[in-house]
Short mmCIF file of C-alpha atoms in Angstrom, two decimals:
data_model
loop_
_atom_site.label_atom_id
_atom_site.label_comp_id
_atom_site.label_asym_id
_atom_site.label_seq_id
_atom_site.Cartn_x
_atom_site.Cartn_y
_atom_site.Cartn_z
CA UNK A 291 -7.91 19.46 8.80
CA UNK A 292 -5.71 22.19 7.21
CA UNK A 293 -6.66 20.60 3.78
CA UNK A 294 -10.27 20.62 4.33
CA UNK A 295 -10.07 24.18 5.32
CA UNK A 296 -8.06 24.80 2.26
CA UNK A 297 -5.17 26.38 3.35
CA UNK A 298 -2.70 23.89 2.52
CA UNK A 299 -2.58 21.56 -0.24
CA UNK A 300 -0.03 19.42 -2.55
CA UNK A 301 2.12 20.32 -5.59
CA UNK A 302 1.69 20.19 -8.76
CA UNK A 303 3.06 16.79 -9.46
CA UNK A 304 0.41 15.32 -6.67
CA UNK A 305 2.61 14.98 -3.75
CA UNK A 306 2.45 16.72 -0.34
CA UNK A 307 5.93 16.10 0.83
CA UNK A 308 5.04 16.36 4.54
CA UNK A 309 8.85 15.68 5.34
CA UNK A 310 9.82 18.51 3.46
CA UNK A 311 11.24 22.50 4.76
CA UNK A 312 8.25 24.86 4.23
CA UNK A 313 10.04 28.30 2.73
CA UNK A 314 9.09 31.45 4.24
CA UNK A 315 6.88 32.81 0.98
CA UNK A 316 5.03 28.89 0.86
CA UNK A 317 4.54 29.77 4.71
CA UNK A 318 3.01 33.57 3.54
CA UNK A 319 0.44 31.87 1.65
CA UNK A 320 -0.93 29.35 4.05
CA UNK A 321 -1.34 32.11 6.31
CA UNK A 322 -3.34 34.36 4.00
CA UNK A 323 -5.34 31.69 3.25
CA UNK A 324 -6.62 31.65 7.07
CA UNK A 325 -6.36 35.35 8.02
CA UNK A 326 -8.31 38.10 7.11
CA UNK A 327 -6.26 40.02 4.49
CA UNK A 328 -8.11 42.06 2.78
CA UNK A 329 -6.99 46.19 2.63
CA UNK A 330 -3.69 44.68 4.18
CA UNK A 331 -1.27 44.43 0.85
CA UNK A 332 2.47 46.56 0.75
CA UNK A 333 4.94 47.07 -1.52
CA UNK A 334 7.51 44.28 -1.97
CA UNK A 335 9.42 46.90 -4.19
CA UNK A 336 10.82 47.90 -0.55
CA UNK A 337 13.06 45.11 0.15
CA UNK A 338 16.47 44.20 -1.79
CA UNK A 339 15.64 40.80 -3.02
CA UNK A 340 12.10 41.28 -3.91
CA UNK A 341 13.25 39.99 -7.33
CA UNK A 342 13.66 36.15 -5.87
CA UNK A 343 9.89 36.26 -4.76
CA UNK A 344 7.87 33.62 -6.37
CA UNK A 345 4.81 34.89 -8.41
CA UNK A 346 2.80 32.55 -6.94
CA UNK A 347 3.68 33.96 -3.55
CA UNK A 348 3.94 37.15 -4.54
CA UNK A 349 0.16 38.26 -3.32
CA UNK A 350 0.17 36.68 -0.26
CA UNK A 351 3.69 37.65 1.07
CA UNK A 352 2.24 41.38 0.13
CA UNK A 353 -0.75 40.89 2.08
CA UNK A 354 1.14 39.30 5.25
CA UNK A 355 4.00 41.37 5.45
CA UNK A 356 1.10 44.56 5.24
CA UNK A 357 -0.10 42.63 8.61
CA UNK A 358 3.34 42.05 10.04
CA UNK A 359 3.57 38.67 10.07
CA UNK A 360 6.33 38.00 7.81
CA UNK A 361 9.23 40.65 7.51
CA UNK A 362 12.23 41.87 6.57
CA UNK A 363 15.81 40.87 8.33
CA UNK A 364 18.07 43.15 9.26
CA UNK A 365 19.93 43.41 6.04
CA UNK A 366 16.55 44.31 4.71
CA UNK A 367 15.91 41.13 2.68
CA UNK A 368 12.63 39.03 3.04
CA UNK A 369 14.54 36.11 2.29
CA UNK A 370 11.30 34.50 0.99
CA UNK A 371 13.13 30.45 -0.14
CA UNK A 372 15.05 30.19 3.42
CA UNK A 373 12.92 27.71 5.44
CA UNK A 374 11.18 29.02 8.49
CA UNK A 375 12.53 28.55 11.34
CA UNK A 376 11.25 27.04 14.35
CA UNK A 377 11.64 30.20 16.50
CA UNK A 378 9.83 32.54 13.09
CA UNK A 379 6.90 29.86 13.74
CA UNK A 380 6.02 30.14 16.95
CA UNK A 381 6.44 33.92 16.44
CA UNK A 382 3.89 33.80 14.02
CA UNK A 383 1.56 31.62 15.47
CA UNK A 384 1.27 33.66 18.94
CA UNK A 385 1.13 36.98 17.28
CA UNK A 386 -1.79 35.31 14.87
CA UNK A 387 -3.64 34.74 18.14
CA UNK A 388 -2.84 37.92 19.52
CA UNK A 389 -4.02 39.75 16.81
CA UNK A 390 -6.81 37.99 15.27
CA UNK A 391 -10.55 37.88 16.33
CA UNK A 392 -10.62 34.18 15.97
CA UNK A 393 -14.28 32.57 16.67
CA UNK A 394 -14.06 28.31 17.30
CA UNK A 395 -18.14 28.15 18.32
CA UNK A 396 -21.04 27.69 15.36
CA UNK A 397 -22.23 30.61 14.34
CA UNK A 398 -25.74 31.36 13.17
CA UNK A 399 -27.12 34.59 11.26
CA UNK A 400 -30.97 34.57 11.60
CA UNK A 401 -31.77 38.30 11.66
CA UNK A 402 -32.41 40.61 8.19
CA UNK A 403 -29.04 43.08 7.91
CA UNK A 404 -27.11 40.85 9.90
CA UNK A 405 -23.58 40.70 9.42
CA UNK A 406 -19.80 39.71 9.84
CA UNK A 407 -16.95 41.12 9.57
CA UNK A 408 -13.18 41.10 10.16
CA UNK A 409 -12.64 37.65 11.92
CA UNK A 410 -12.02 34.14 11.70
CA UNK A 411 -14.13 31.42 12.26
CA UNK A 412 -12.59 28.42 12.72
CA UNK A 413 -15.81 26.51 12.99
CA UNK A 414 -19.17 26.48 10.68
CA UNK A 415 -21.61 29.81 9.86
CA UNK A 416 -25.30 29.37 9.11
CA UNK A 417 -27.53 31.73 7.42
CA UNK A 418 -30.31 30.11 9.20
CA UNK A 419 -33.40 29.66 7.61
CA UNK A 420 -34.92 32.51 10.24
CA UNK A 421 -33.39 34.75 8.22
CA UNK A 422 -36.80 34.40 5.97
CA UNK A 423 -35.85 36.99 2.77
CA UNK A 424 -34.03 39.11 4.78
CA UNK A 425 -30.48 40.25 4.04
CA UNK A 426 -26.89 38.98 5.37
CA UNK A 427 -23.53 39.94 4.62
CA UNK A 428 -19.73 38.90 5.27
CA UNK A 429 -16.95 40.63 4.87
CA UNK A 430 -12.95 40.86 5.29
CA UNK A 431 -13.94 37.20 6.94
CA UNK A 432 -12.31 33.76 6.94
CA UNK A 433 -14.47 30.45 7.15
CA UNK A 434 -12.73 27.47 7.66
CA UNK A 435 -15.40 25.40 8.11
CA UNK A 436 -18.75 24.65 6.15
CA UNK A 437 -20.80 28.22 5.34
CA UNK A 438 -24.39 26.68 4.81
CA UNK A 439 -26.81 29.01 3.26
CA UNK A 440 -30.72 28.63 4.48
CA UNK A 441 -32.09 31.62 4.16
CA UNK A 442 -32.21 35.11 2.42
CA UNK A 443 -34.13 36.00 -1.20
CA UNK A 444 -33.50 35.11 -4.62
CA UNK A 445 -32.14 38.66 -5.74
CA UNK A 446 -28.90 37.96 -4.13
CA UNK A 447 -29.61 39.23 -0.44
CA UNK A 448 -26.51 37.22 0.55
CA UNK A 449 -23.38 38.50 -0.01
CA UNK A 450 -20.11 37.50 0.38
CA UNK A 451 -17.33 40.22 -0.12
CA UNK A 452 -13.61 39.99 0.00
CA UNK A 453 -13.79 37.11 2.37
CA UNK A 454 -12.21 33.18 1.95
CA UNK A 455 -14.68 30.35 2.66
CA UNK A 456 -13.10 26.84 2.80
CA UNK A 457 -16.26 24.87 1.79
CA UNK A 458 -20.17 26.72 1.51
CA UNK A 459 -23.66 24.54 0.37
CA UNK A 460 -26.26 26.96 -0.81
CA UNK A 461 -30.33 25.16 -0.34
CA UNK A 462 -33.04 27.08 1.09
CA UNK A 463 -35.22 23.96 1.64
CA UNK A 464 -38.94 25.90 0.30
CA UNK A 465 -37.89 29.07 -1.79
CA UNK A 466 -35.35 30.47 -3.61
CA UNK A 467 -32.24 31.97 -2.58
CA UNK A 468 -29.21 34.14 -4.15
CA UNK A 469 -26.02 34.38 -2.90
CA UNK A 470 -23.33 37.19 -4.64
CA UNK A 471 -19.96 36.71 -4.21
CA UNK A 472 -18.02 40.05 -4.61
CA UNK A 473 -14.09 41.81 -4.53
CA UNK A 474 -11.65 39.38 -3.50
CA UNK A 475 -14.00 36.72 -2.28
CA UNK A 476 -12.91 33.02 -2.88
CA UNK A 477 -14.64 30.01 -1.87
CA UNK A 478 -12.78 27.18 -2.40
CA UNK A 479 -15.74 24.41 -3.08
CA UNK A 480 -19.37 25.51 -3.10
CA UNK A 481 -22.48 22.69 -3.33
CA UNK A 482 -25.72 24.42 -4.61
CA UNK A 483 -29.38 22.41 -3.89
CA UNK A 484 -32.45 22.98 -4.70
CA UNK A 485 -33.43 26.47 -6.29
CA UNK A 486 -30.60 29.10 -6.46
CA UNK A 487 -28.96 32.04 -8.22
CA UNK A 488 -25.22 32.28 -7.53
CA UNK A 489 -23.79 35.37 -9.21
CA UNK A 490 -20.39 36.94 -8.92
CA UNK A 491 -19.58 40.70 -8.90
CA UNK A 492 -16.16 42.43 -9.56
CA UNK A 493 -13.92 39.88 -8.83
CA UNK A 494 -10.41 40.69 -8.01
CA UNK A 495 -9.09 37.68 -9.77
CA UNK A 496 -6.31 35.07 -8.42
CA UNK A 497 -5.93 33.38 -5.62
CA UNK A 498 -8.07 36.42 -4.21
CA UNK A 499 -11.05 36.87 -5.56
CA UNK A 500 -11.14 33.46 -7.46
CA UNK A 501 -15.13 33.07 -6.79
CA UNK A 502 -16.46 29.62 -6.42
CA UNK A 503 -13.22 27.80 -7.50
CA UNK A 504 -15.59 24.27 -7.42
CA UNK A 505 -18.96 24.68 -7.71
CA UNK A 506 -20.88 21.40 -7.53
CA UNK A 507 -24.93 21.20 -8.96
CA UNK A 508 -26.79 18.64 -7.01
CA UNK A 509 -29.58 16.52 -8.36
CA UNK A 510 -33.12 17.75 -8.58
CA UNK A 511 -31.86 21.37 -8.59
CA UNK A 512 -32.25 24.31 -10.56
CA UNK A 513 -29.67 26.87 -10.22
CA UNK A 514 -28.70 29.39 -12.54
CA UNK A 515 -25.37 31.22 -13.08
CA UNK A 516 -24.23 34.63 -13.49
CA UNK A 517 -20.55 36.01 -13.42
CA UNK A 518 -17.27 34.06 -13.84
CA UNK A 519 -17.29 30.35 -12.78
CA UNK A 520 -14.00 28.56 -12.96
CA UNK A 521 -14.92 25.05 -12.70
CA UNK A 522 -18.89 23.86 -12.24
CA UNK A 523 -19.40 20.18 -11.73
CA UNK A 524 -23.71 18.89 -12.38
CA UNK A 525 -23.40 16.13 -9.47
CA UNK A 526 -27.01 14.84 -9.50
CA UNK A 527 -29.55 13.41 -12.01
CA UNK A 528 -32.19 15.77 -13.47
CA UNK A 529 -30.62 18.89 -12.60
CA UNK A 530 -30.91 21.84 -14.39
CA UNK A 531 -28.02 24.38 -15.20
CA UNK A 532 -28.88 28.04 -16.40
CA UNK A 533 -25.79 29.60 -17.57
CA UNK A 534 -27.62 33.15 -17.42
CA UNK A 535 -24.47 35.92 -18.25
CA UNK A 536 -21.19 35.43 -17.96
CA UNK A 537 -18.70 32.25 -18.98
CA UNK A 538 -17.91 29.15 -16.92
CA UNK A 539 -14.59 27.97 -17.79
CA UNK A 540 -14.80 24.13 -17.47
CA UNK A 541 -18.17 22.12 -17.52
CA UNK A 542 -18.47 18.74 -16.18
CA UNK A 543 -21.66 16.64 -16.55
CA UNK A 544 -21.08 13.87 -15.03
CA UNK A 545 -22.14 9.78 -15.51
CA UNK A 546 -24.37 10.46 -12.13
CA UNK A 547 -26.19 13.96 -14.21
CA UNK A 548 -28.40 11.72 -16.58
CA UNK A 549 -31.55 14.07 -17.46
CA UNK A 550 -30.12 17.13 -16.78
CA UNK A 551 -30.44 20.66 -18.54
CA UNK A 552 -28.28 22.61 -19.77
CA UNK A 553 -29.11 26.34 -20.59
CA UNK A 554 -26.68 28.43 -22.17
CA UNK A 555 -28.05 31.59 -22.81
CA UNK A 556 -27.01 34.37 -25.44
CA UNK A 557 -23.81 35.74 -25.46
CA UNK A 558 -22.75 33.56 -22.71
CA UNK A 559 -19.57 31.32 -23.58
CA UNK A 560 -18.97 27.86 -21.97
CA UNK A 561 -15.20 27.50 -22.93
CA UNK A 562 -15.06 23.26 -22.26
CA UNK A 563 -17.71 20.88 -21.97
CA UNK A 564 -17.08 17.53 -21.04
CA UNK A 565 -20.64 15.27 -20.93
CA UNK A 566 -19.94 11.91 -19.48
CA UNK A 567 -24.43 11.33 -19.28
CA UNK A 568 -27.52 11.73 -21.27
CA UNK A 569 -28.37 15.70 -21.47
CA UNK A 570 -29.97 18.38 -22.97
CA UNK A 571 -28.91 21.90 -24.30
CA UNK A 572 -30.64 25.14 -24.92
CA UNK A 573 -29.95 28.51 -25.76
CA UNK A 574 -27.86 30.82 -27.91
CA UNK A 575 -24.37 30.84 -26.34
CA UNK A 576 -21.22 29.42 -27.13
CA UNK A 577 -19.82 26.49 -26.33
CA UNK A 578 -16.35 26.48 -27.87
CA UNK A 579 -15.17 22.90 -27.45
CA UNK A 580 -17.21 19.79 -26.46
CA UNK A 581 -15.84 16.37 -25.29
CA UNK A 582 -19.19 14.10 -25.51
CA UNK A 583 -18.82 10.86 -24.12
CA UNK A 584 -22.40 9.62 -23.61
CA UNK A 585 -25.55 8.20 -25.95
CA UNK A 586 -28.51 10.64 -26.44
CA UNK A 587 -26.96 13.96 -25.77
CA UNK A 588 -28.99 16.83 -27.90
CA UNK A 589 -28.81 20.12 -28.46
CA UNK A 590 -30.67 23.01 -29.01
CA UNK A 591 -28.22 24.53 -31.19
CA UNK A 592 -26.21 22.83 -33.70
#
């Protein structure tokens, strides 16, 4: 469960080392990956061994020590790589639930303007297809479940801003829809169907404000891109991808894509392509390097 709502996860060299001491600044950021954060960060500067914080930890430990989760001991030290304690835990954990607005029921948004804001839901959200082309917005908010996008127009009435979503699918099953995500907004693996615009906005960067970390292109589907996409996946056969500003950093067709479109439109940069199926690309952009290991792959553009 704590993997699927993506606030925990394995090391580098692919092990998870369940058996292991969790460190208090490993500890920091699981919990900002499942509590609001955002407007929350402090100084580390303040305590004396600020120096032995981990850059990797270094956001999150700001963020929960602004909440007052983690802090300092009484010689004024963090002491971010001792292990945390069993006492520190259940500390933690009750002032979590103290503190937090923490929602476990489904939640559905079906009315234009409706919004979230400042909580955690520890079960799904729907933008229900009631929603028509209305407007919806979440903010400072924590999925850990599925975000499902039904509703809302194509002009990006849906916005997501500094907020964490575990997993989100974007299909509005008869027209278009457009979804934004904005600040520091991450959402660790979003599937788009059918028609769809997913575009990013000011980005913080990171860990916060990654965007859609995974974004996965079903088959059949035409969704086109605009912003800063880390990783985009085309899933499904006869889909078409329109890269419309911005830059996707890695680009996966994959051997189930066969038939699917690629547009890459001017001065936009694809930075790694890897085609593993029969495809097609258009446009003007850049693709800088291309790994093409499929028959009858063409191009546009030499």
């Amino acid at each position: 469960k704590a993997v699927s709502a993506a606030y925990t996860g394995g090391y580098d060299d692919g092990t998870f080392k369940p058996d292991a001491k969790i460190s208090r600044q490993e500890a920091a950021v699981m919990i900002a990956r499942f509590v609001p954060t955002y407007g929350n960060a402090t100084s580390l500067s303040k305590f004396k061994d600020s120096s032995q914080i981990a850059d990797w930890a270094s956001a999150s430990l700001s963020r929960v020590s602004g909440k007052g989760y983690i802090g300092a001991y009484d010689d004024g030290k963090l002491h971010p790589t001792d292990s945390l304690t069993r006492a520190q835990t259940a500390k933690i954990i009750t002032d979590i639930i103290g503190k937090e607005s923490i929602v476990t029921s489904s939640t559905t948004l079906s009315k234009d303007g409706a919004s979230l804001s400042g909580k955690i839901y520890s079960n799904g959200v729907t933008i229900s297809k009631d929603l028509d082309d209305g407007e919806a917005t979440i903010s400072n908010c924590v999925v850990l479940g599925t975000l499902t996008v039904q509703g809302g127009d194509d002009s990006g009435s849906i916005v997501i801003q500094n907020s964490r979503v575990a997993n989100a699918t974007v299909a509005r099953s008869s027209d278009p829809v457009g979804l934004v995500l904005k600040g520091e907004t991450t959402v660790n693996t979003l599937n788009a169907e059918k028609t769809a615009t997913i575009e990013t906005s000011s980005l913080a960067g990171g860990d916060f404000g990654a965007g859609a970390k995974t974004l996965n292109v079903a088959g059949s589907s035409d969704i086109t891109l605009k912003g800063t996409f880390p990783k985009v996946n085309i899933d499904g056969r006869e889909a078409e991808l329109t890269l419309e500003s911005g830059t996707i950093t890695d680009l996966n067709v994959t051997t189930s894509a066969k038939e699917s479109i690629i547009n890459v439109e001017s001065k936009t940069t694809v930075t790694n392509a890897t085609v593993n199926a029969q495809s097609s690309f258009y446009g003007d952009g850049t693709i800088r390097a291309m790994s093409v290991q499929a028959n009858n792959v063409t191009y546009e553009k030499k």
